[in-house]
Coordinates of N, CA and C in Angstrom, one line a residue:
M279 N -8.7 13.9 -1.4 CA -8.0 14.0 -0.2 C -8.5 12.9 0.8
I280 N -7.5 12.4 1.6 CA -7.9 11.4 2.6 C -8.5 12.1 3.8
N281 N -9.2 11.3 4.6 CA -9.8 11.8 5.9 C -8.7 11.5 7.0
P282 N -8.5 12.5 7.9 CA -7.5 12.3 9.0 C -7.8 11.0 9.8
D283 N -9.1 10.6 9.8 CA -9.4 9.4 10.6 C -8.8 8.2 10.0
E284 N -8.4 8.2 8.7 CA -7.8 7.1 8.0 C -6.3 6.9 8.4
L285 N -5.7 7.9 9.1 CA -4.3 7.8 9.5 C -4.1 6.8 10.6
K286 N -2.9 6.2 10.5 CA -2.6 5.1 11.5 C -1.6 5.7 12.5
F287 N -2.0 6.0 13.7 CA -1.1 6.5 14.8 C -0.6 5.3 15.5
D288 N 0.6 5.4 16.1 CA 1.2 4.3 16.8 C 0.6 4.1 18.1
E289 N 1.2 3.1 18.9 CA 0.6 2.8 20.2 C 0.6 3.9 21.2
N290 N 1.5 4.9 20.9 CA 1.5 6.1 21.8 C 0.6 7.2 21.2
G291 N -0.1 6.9 20.2 CA -1.0 7.9 19.6 C -0.3 9.0 18.8
L292 N 0.9 8.6 18.2 CA 1.7 9.5 17.5 C 1.9 9.0 16.0
I293 N 2.3 10.0 15.2 CA 2.6 9.7 13.8 C 3.8 10.5 13.4
P294 N 4.8 9.9 12.8 CA 6.0 10.7 12.4 C 5.7 11.6 11.2
A295 N 6.3 12.8 11.3 CA 6.1 13.9 10.3 C 7.5 14.4 9.8
V296 N 7.8 14.1 8.6 CA 9.0 14.6 8.0 C 8.7 16.0 7.4
V297 N 9.4 17.0 8.0 CA 9.1 18.4 7.6 C 10.2 18.8 6.5
T298 N 9.7 19.3 5.4 CA 10.6 19.7 4.3 C 10.3 21.2 3.9
D299 N 11.3 21.8 3.4 CA 11.2 23.2 2.9 C 10.4 23.2 1.6
Y300 N 9.4 24.0 1.5 CA 8.5 24.0 0.3 C 9.3 24.4 -0.9
Y301 N 10.2 25.4 -0.8 CA 10.9 25.9 -1.9 C 12.1 25.0 -2.3
S302 N 13.0 24.7 -1.3 CA 14.2 24.0 -1.7 C 14.0 22.5 -1.6
K303 N 13.0 22.0 -1.0 CA 12.7 20.6 -0.8 C 13.7 19.9 0.1
K304 N 14.5 20.7 0.8 CA 15.4 20.2 1.8 C 14.6 19.6 3.0
V305 N 15.1 18.5 3.5 CA 14.5 17.9 4.7 C 15.0 18.8 5.9
L306 N 14.0 19.3 6.7 CA 14.3 20.2 7.8 C 14.4 19.5 9.1
T307 N 13.5 18.6 9.4 CA 13.4 17.9 10.7 C 12.5 16.7 10.6
L308 N 12.6 15.9 11.6 CA 11.7 14.8 11.8 C 11.0 15.0 13.2
A309 N 9.7 15.2 13.2 CA 9.0 15.4 14.4 C 7.8 14.4 14.5
Y310 N 7.0 14.5 15.6 CA 5.9 13.7 15.7 C 4.6 14.5 16.0
M311 N 3.5 14.0 15.5 CA 2.2 14.7 15.7 C 1.3 13.7 16.4
S312 N 0.5 14.2 17.3 CA -0.7 13.5 17.8 C -1.9 13.9 17.0
R313 N -3.0 13.3 17.3 CA -4.2 13.7 16.6 C -4.5 15.2 16.9
E314 N -4.3 15.6 18.1 CA -4.6 17.0 18.5 C -3.7 17.9 17.8
S315 N -2.4 17.6 17.8 CA -1.4 18.6 17.2 C -1.6 18.7 15.7
L316 N -2.1 17.5 15.1 CA -2.4 17.6 13.7 C -3.6 18.5 13.4
E317 N -4.6 18.3 14.2 CA -5.8 19.2 14.1 C -5.4 20.6 14.2
I318 N -4.6 20.9 15.2 CA -4.2 22.3 15.4 C -3.4 22.8 14.2
S319 N -2.5 22.0 13.7 CA -1.6 22.4 12.6 C -2.5 22.7 11.4
I320 N -3.5 21.9 11.1 CA -4.4 22.1 10.0 C -5.2 23.4 10.2
K321 N -5.8 23.5 11.4 CA -6.6 24.7 11.7 C -5.9 26.0 11.6
E322 N -4.6 26.0 12.2 CA -3.9 27.3 12.3 C -3.0 27.5 11.1
G323 N -2.7 26.4 10.3 CA -1.8 26.6 9.2 C -0.3 26.7 9.6
Q324 N 0.0 26.4 10.8 CA 1.3 26.4 11.3 C 1.7 25.1 12.0
T325 N 2.9 24.7 11.9 CA 3.2 23.4 12.5 C 3.1 23.3 14.0
C326 N 2.4 22.3 14.5 CA 2.3 22.0 15.9 C 2.6 20.6 16.1
F327 N 3.5 20.3 17.0 CA 4.0 18.9 17.2 C 3.7 18.4 18.6
Y328 N 4.0 17.1 18.8 CA 3.9 16.6 20.2 C 5.4 16.3 20.6
S329 N 5.8 16.9 21.7 CA 7.1 16.6 22.3 C 7.1 15.3 23.1
R330 N 7.9 14.3 22.6 CA 7.9 13.0 23.3 C 8.7 13.2 24.6
S331 N 9.7 14.1 24.7 CA 10.4 14.3 25.9 C 9.7 15.0 27.0
R332 N 8.9 16.1 26.6 CA 8.2 16.9 27.5 C 6.7 16.4 27.7
K333 N 6.4 15.5 26.7 CA 5.0 14.9 26.7 C 3.9 16.0 26.7
T334 N 4.1 16.9 25.8 CA 3.1 18.0 25.7 C 3.2 18.5 24.2
L335 N 2.2 19.3 23.9 CA 2.1 19.9 22.6 C 3.1 21.1 22.5
W336 N 3.7 21.3 21.3 CA 4.5 22.5 21.2 C 4.4 23.0 19.7
R337 N 4.1 24.3 19.7 CA 4.0 25.0 18.4 C 5.4 25.5 18.0
K338 N 5.8 25.0 16.8 CA 7.1 25.4 16.3 C 7.2 27.0 16.3
G339 N 8.3 27.5 17.0 CA 8.5 28.9 16.9 C 7.8 29.7 18.0
E340 N 7.1 29.0 18.9 CA 6.3 29.7 20.0 C 7.3 30.5 20.9
T341 N 8.5 30.1 21.1 CA 9.5 30.8 21.9 C 10.6 31.4 21.0
S342 N 11.0 30.7 20.0 CA 12.1 31.2 19.2 C 11.7 32.2 18.1
G343 N 10.4 32.1 17.7 CA 9.9 32.9 16.5 C 10.2 32.3 15.2
N344 N 10.8 31.1 15.2 CA 11.2 30.4 13.9 C 10.0 29.5 13.5
T345 N 8.9 30.2 13.0 CA 7.7 29.5 12.7 C 7.8 28.8 11.4
Q346 N 6.8 27.9 11.1 CA 6.7 27.2 9.9 C 5.3 27.2 9.3
K347 N 5.1 27.9 8.3 CA 3.7 28.0 7.6 C 3.5 26.8 6.8
I348 N 2.5 26.1 7.0 CA 2.2 24.8 6.3 C 1.6 25.1 4.9
V349 N 2.2 24.5 3.9 CA 1.7 24.6 2.5 C 0.9 23.3 2.1
N350 N 1.5 22.1 2.4 CA 0.9 20.9 2.1 C 1.2 19.8 3.1
I351 N 0.3 18.9 3.3 CA 0.6 17.7 4.2 C 0.2 16.5 3.4
Y352 N 1.1 15.6 3.2 CA 0.8 14.3 2.5 C 1.0 13.1 3.4
A353 N 0.1 12.1 3.3 CA 0.3 10.8 4.0 C 1.0 9.9 3.0
D354 N 1.8 8.9 3.6 CA 2.4 7.9 2.7 C 1.3 6.8 2.4
C355 N 1.8 5.9 1.6 CA 0.8 4.9 1.1 C 0.2 4.0 2.2
D356 N 0.9 3.8 3.3 CA 0.4 3.0 4.4 C -0.4 3.9 5.4
K357 N -0.4 5.2 5.2 CA -1.1 6.2 6.0 C -0.6 6.2 7.5
D358 N 0.7 5.8 7.6 CA 1.3 5.8 9.0 C 2.5 6.8 9.1
A359 N 2.7 7.7 8.1 CA 3.7 8.7 8.2 C 3.3 9.9 7.3
L360 N 3.8 11.0 7.7 CA 3.4 12.3 7.0 C 4.6 13.0 6.5
T361 N 4.5 13.7 5.4 CA 5.4 14.8 5.0 C 4.7 16.1 5.1
V362 N 5.4 17.1 5.6 CA 4.8 18.4 5.8 C 5.7 19.4 5.1
E363 N 5.1 20.0 4.0 CA 5.9 21.0 3.3 C 5.6 22.4 3.9
V364 N 6.7 23.1 4.3 CA 6.5 24.4 5.0 C 7.3 25.5 4.3
I365 N 6.8 26.7 4.6 CA 7.6 27.9 4.3 C 8.1 28.4 5.7
K366 N 9.4 28.2 5.9 CA 9.9 28.5 7.3 C 10.4 29.9 7.4
K367 N 10.3 30.4 8.7 CA 10.8 31.7 9.1 C 11.9 31.4 10.1
G368 N 13.2 31.5 9.6 CA 14.3 31.3 10.5 C 14.7 29.8 10.5
P369 N 15.8 29.4 11.2 CA 16.3 28.1 11.3 C 15.3 27.1 11.7
A370 N 15.4 25.9 11.2 CA 14.5 24.8 11.6 C 15.0 24.1 12.8
C371 N 16.3 24.0 13.0 CA 16.9 23.3 14.1 C 17.1 24.2 15.3
H372 N 16.9 23.6 16.5 CA 17.1 24.4 17.8 C 18.6 24.8 18.0
L373 N 19.5 24.2 17.2 CA 20.9 24.6 17.3 C 21.2 25.7 16.4
G374 N 20.2 26.2 15.7 CA 20.4 27.4 14.8 C 20.8 27.0 13.4
S375 N 20.7 25.7 13.0 CA 21.0 25.3 11.6 C 19.7 25.4 10.8
D376 N 20.0 25.5 9.5 CA 18.8 25.5 8.6 C 18.0 24.2 8.6
S377 N 18.8 23.1 8.8 CA 18.1 21.8 8.9 C 18.7 21.0 10.1
C378 N 17.9 20.1 10.6 CA 18.5 19.3 11.7 C 19.4 18.2 11.2
F379 N 19.3 17.9 9.9 CA 20.2 16.9 9.3 C 21.4 17.5 8.7
T380 N 22.5 17.6 9.5 CA 23.7 18.2 9.1 C 25.0 17.4 9.3
E381 N 24.8 16.2 9.9 CA 25.9 15.3 10.3 C 26.0 14.2 9.3
P382 N 27.1 14.3 8.4 CA 27.2 13.2 7.4 C 27.6 11.8 8.1
L383 N 26.9 10.8 7.6 CA 27.2 9.5 8.1 C 27.8 8.6 7.0
Y384 N 27.4 8.8 5.8 CA 28.0 8.1 4.7 C 27.9 9.0 3.4
L385 N 28.9 9.1 2.7 CA 28.9 9.8 1.4 C 29.6 8.9 0.3
A386 N 28.8 8.7 -0.7 CA 29.3 7.8 -1.8 C 30.5 8.5 -2.5
D387 N 31.5 7.7 -2.7 CA 32.7 8.2 -3.4 C 32.5 8.4 -4.9
D388 N 31.6 7.6 -5.5 CA 31.4 7.6 -6.9 C 30.3 8.5 -7.4
V389 N 29.7 9.4 -6.5 CA 28.7 10.3 -6.9 C 29.1 11.7 -6.5
N390 N 28.9 12.6 -7.5 CA 29.2 14.0 -7.2 C 28.2 14.6 -6.3
Q391 N 28.6 15.0 -5.1 CA 27.7 15.5 -4.1 C 27.3 16.9 -4.3
F392 N 27.0 17.3 -5.5 CA 26.7 18.7 -5.8 C 25.2 19.0 -5.5
S393 N 24.9 20.1 -5.0 CA 23.6 20.6 -5.0 C 23.6 22.2 -5.1
Y394 N 22.6 22.8 -5.6 CA 22.6 24.2 -5.7 C 22.7 24.9 -4.3
D395 N 22.0 24.3 -3.4 CA 22.1 24.9 -2.0 C 23.5 24.8 -1.5
G396 N 24.2 23.7 -1.8 CA 25.6 23.5 -1.4 C 26.5 24.6 -2.1
L397 N 26.2 24.9 -3.4 CA 27.0 25.9 -4.1 C 26.7 27.3 -3.4
Y398 N 25.5 27.6 -3.1 CA 25.1 28.8 -2.5 C 25.8 29.0 -1.1
D399 N 25.8 27.9 -0.3 CA 26.4 28.0 1.0 C 27.9 28.1 0.9
M400 N 28.5 27.5 -0.1 CA 30.0 27.7 -0.4 C 30.3 29.1 -0.7
L401 N 29.5 29.7 -1.6 CA 29.7 31.1 -2.0 C 29.6 32.1 -0.8
V402 N 28.6 31.8 0.1 CA 28.5 32.6 1.3 C 29.8 32.5 2.2
E403 N 30.3 31.2 2.3 CA 31.5 31.0 3.1 C 32.7 31.8 2.4
R404 N 32.8 31.8 1.1 CA 33.8 32.5 0.4 C 33.7 34.0 0.6
K405 N 32.5 34.5 0.6 CA 32.4 36.0 0.9 C 32.8 36.3 2.3
E406 N 32.6 35.4 3.3 CA 32.9 35.7 4.6 C 34.4 35.6 4.9
T407 N 35.1 34.6 4.2 CA 36.5 34.4 4.5 C 37.4 34.9 3.4
L408 N 37.0 35.1 2.2 CA 37.8 35.7 1.1 C 39.2 35.0 1.0
P409 N 39.2 33.7 0.8 CA 40.5 33.0 0.7 C 41.3 33.5 -0.5
E410 N 42.6 33.4 -0.4 CA 43.5 33.8 -1.5 C 43.4 32.8 -2.6
N411 N 43.8 33.3 -3.8 CA 43.8 32.5 -5.0 C 42.4 31.8 -5.3
S412 N 41.4 32.6 -5.0 CA 40.0 32.1 -5.3 C 39.3 33.1 -6.3
Y413 N 38.9 32.6 -7.4 CA 38.2 33.5 -8.3 C 36.9 34.1 -7.7
T414 N 36.2 33.3 -6.9 CA 35.0 33.9 -6.2 C 35.4 35.0 -5.3
S415 N 36.5 34.8 -4.5 CA 37.0 35.9 -3.6 C 37.3 37.2 -4.4
Y416 N 37.9 37.0 -5.6 CA 38.3 38.1 -6.5 C 37.0 38.9 -6.9
L417 N 35.9 38.1 -7.2 CA 34.7 38.8 -7.6 C 34.1 39.6 -6.5
F418 N 34.1 39.0 -5.3 CA 33.6 39.7 -4.1 C 34.4 41.0 -3.8
R419 N 35.7 40.8 -3.9 CA 36.6 42.0 -3.6 C 36.3 43.1 -4.6
E420 N 36.2 42.8 -5.8 CA 35.9 43.8 -6.9 C 34.6 44.4 -6.8
G421 N 33.6 43.7 -6.3 CA 32.3 44.3 -6.0 C 31.3 44.1 -7.1
T422 N 30.2 44.9 -6.9 CA 29.0 44.7 -7.8 C 29.3 45.0 -9.3
D423 N 30.1 46.1 -9.6 CA 30.4 46.4 -11.0 C 31.0 45.3 -11.7
K424 N 32.0 44.6 -11.1 CA 32.7 43.5 -11.7 C 31.8 42.3 -11.9
I425 N 31.0 42.1 -10.9 CA 30.1 40.9 -11.0 C 29.0 41.1 -12.1
I426 N 28.4 42.3 -12.2 CA 27.4 42.5 -13.2 C 28.1 42.5 -14.6
K427 N 29.3 42.9 -14.7 CA 30.0 42.9 -16.0 C 30.2 41.5 -16.4
K428 N 30.5 40.6 -15.5 CA 30.7 39.2 -15.9 C 29.4 38.6 -16.2
I429 N 28.3 39.0 -15.5 CA 27.0 38.5 -15.9 C 26.6 38.9 -17.3
G430 N 26.9 40.1 -17.7 CA 26.7 40.5 -19.1 C 27.5 39.7 -20.1
E431 N 28.7 39.5 -19.8 CA 29.6 38.7 -20.7 C 29.0 37.2 -20.8
E432 N 28.7 36.7 -19.7 CA 28.2 35.3 -19.7 C 26.8 35.2 -20.4
S433 N 26.0 36.2 -20.2 CA 24.7 36.2 -20.9 C 24.9 36.2 -22.4
T434 N 25.9 37.0 -22.9 CA 26.2 37.0 -24.3 C 26.6 35.7 -24.8
E435 N 27.5 35.0 -24.0 CA 28.0 33.7 -24.4 C 26.9 32.7 -24.5
V436 N 25.9 32.8 -23.6 CA 24.7 31.9 -23.6 C 24.0 32.1 -24.9
I437 N 23.8 33.3 -25.3 CA 23.0 33.6 -26.5 C 23.8 33.1 -27.8
V438 N 25.1 33.3 -27.8 CA 25.9 32.8 -28.9 C 25.8 31.3 -29.0
A439 N 25.9 30.6 -27.8 CA 25.8 29.1 -27.8 C 24.4 28.7 -28.3
A440 N 23.4 29.4 -27.8 CA 22.0 29.0 -28.3 C 21.8 29.2 -29.8
K441 N 22.4 30.2 -30.3 CA 22.3 30.5 -31.8 C 23.1 29.4 -32.5
G442 N 24.1 28.9 -31.9 CA 24.9 27.8 -32.6 C 24.2 26.4 -32.5
G443 N 23.3 26.3 -31.5 CA 22.6 25.0 -31.5 C 23.3 23.9 -30.9
D444 N 24.4 24.1 -30.2 CA 25.2 23.1 -29.6 C 24.7 22.9 -28.2
R445 N 24.0 21.8 -27.9 CA 23.4 21.6 -26.6 C 24.4 21.6 -25.4
E446 N 25.5 20.9 -25.6 CA 26.6 20.8 -24.6 C 27.2 22.2 -24.3
E447 N 27.4 23.0 -25.3 CA 27.9 24.3 -25.2 C 26.9 25.2 -24.5
I448 N 25.6 25.1 -24.8 CA 24.6 25.8 -24.1 C 24.6 25.5 -22.6
I449 N 24.7 24.2 -22.3 CA 24.7 23.8 -20.9 C 25.9 24.4 -20.2
F450 N 27.1 24.3 -20.8 CA 28.3 24.9 -20.2 C 28.2 26.4 -19.9
E451 N 27.7 27.1 -20.9 CA 27.6 28.5 -20.7 C 26.5 28.9 -19.7
L452 N 25.4 28.1 -19.7 CA 24.3 28.4 -18.7 C 24.9 28.2 -17.3
A453 N 25.7 27.2 -17.1 CA 26.3 26.9 -15.8 C 27.2 28.1 -15.4
D454 N 28.0 28.7 -16.3 CA 28.7 29.9 -16.0 C 27.9 31.0 -15.6
L455 N 26.8 31.2 -16.3 CA 25.9 32.3 -16.0 C 25.2 32.1 -14.7
I456 N 24.7 30.9 -14.4 CA 24.0 30.7 -13.1 C 25.0 30.9 -12.0
Y457 N 26.2 30.5 -12.1 CA 27.2 30.7 -11.1 C 27.4 32.2 -10.8
H458 N 27.5 33.0 -11.8 CA 27.7 34.4 -11.6 C 26.5 35.1 -11.1
Y459 N 25.3 34.6 -11.5 CA 24.1 35.2 -10.9 C 24.0 34.9 -9.4
T460 N 24.5 33.7 -9.1 CA 24.5 33.3 -7.6 C 25.5 34.1 -6.8
V461 N 26.6 34.4 -7.4 CA 27.6 35.3 -6.8 C 26.9 36.7 -6.5
L462 N 26.1 37.2 -7.5 CA 25.4 38.4 -7.3 C 24.4 38.3 -6.1
M463 N 23.7 37.2 -6.1 CA 22.7 37.0 -5.0 C 23.4 37.0 -3.6
V464 N 24.5 36.3 -3.5 CA 25.2 36.3 -2.2 C 25.7 37.7 -1.9
N465 N 26.3 38.4 -2.9 CA 26.8 39.7 -2.7 C 25.8 40.7 -2.2
D466 N 24.5 40.5 -2.6 CA 23.4 41.4 -2.2 C 22.5 40.8 -1.2
G467 N 22.9 39.7 -0.6 CA 22.2 39.1 0.5 C 20.8 38.5 0.1
I468 N 20.8 38.0 -1.1 CA 19.5 37.4 -1.6 C 19.7 35.9 -1.6
S469 N 18.7 35.2 -1.0 CA 18.8 33.7 -0.9 C 18.0 33.1 -2.0
P470 N 18.2 31.8 -2.3 CA 17.4 31.0 -3.2 C 15.9 31.1 -2.8
A471 N 15.7 31.0 -1.5 CA 14.3 31.1 -1.0 C 13.6 32.4 -1.4
D472 N 14.4 33.5 -1.4 CA 13.8 34.8 -1.8 C 13.4 34.8 -3.2
V473 N 14.2 34.2 -4.1 CA 13.9 34.1 -5.5 C 12.7 33.2 -5.7
S474 N 12.7 32.0 -5.0 CA 11.6 31.1 -5.1 C 10.3 31.7 -4.7
A475 N 10.3 32.5 -3.6 CA 9.1 33.1 -3.2 C 8.6 34.1 -4.2
E476 N 9.5 34.8 -4.9 CA 9.0 35.8 -5.9 C 8.4 35.0 -7.1
L477 N 9.0 33.9 -7.5 CA 8.5 33.1 -8.6 C 7.1 32.5 -8.2
A478 N 7.0 32.2 -6.9 CA 5.7 31.6 -6.5 C 4.6 32.6 -6.6
K479 N 4.9 33.9 -6.4 CA 3.9 34.9 -6.5 C 3.3 34.9 -8.0
R480 N 4.1 34.5 -8.9 CA 3.7 34.6 -10.3 C 3.2 33.3 -10.9
H481 N 3.3 32.3 -10.0 CA 2.9 30.9 -10.5 C 1.5 30.6 -10.2
I482 N 0.7 30.3 -11.3 CA -0.7 30.1 -11.1 C -1.0 28.6 -11.5
I483 N -1.6 27.9 -10.6 CA -2.0 26.5 -10.9 C -3.5 26.4 -11.0
D484 N -4.0 25.9 -12.0 CA -5.5 25.8 -12.2 C -6.0 24.9 -11.0
K485 N -7.0 25.4 -10.3 CA -7.5 24.7 -9.1 C -8.0 23.3 -9.4
K486 N -8.5 23.1 -10.6 CA -9.0 21.8 -10.9 C -7.8 20.8 -11.1
V487 N -6.7 21.3 -11.6 CA -5.5 20.5 -11.8 C -5.0 20.1 -10.4
K488 N -4.9 21.1 -9.5 CA -4.4 20.9 -8.2 C -5.2 19.9 -7.4
Q489 N -6.6 20.0 -7.5 CA -7.5 19.1 -6.8 C -7.3 17.7 -7.4
K490 N -7.1 17.6 -8.7 CA -6.9 16.3 -9.3 C -5.7 15.6 -8.8
R491 N -4.6 16.4 -8.6 CA -3.3 15.8 -8.1 C -3.5 15.3 -6.7
M492 N -4.4 15.9 -5.9 CA -4.5 15.5 -4.5 C -5.5 14.4 -4.3
Q493 N -6.2 14.0 -5.4 CA -7.1 12.9 -5.2 C -6.4 11.6 -5.1

């Protein structure tokens, strides 16, 4: 691990910090840290930044309650920028959004803009609005029994595809199964972060391996 003294702060004594969600890897915000706020962040294990507008330290969530527990901090190759991986409690943006980066500026026409988070958010919207002629709306209207019945059917189809050894068919059926599992998550108010947190409890990394990665 590098020494904080090796970091290169700008002429104002600040260093940019890109904050990302530890579980989803989504970029949450861009903030700035001074030497003091970085020291506080490391000591307390919670993000503390320097407000350029107010010219003072501010601990994320000190008034809103939307805190950010720090998991990892990495410096870039030039040691003049940081990434901060956090487990967040509540929205990251002061406007109430999950991320500060929500305004599209450019979207490539030749690339499928799919993401699992985007799928989850779309299903949440479907549950709230229940548009007509939507299969997803139909599942939400029918409720848990219908959703779990479909999960059972799709699970069987995954098994059949796996037994057949057709890779493309397995992928197709897995996509169906994951979609229906996600519908169940939305129906029961379970987020991807909830599942990631549960998996994290079971995930054990050898300390020597982790230390080697950070060297």
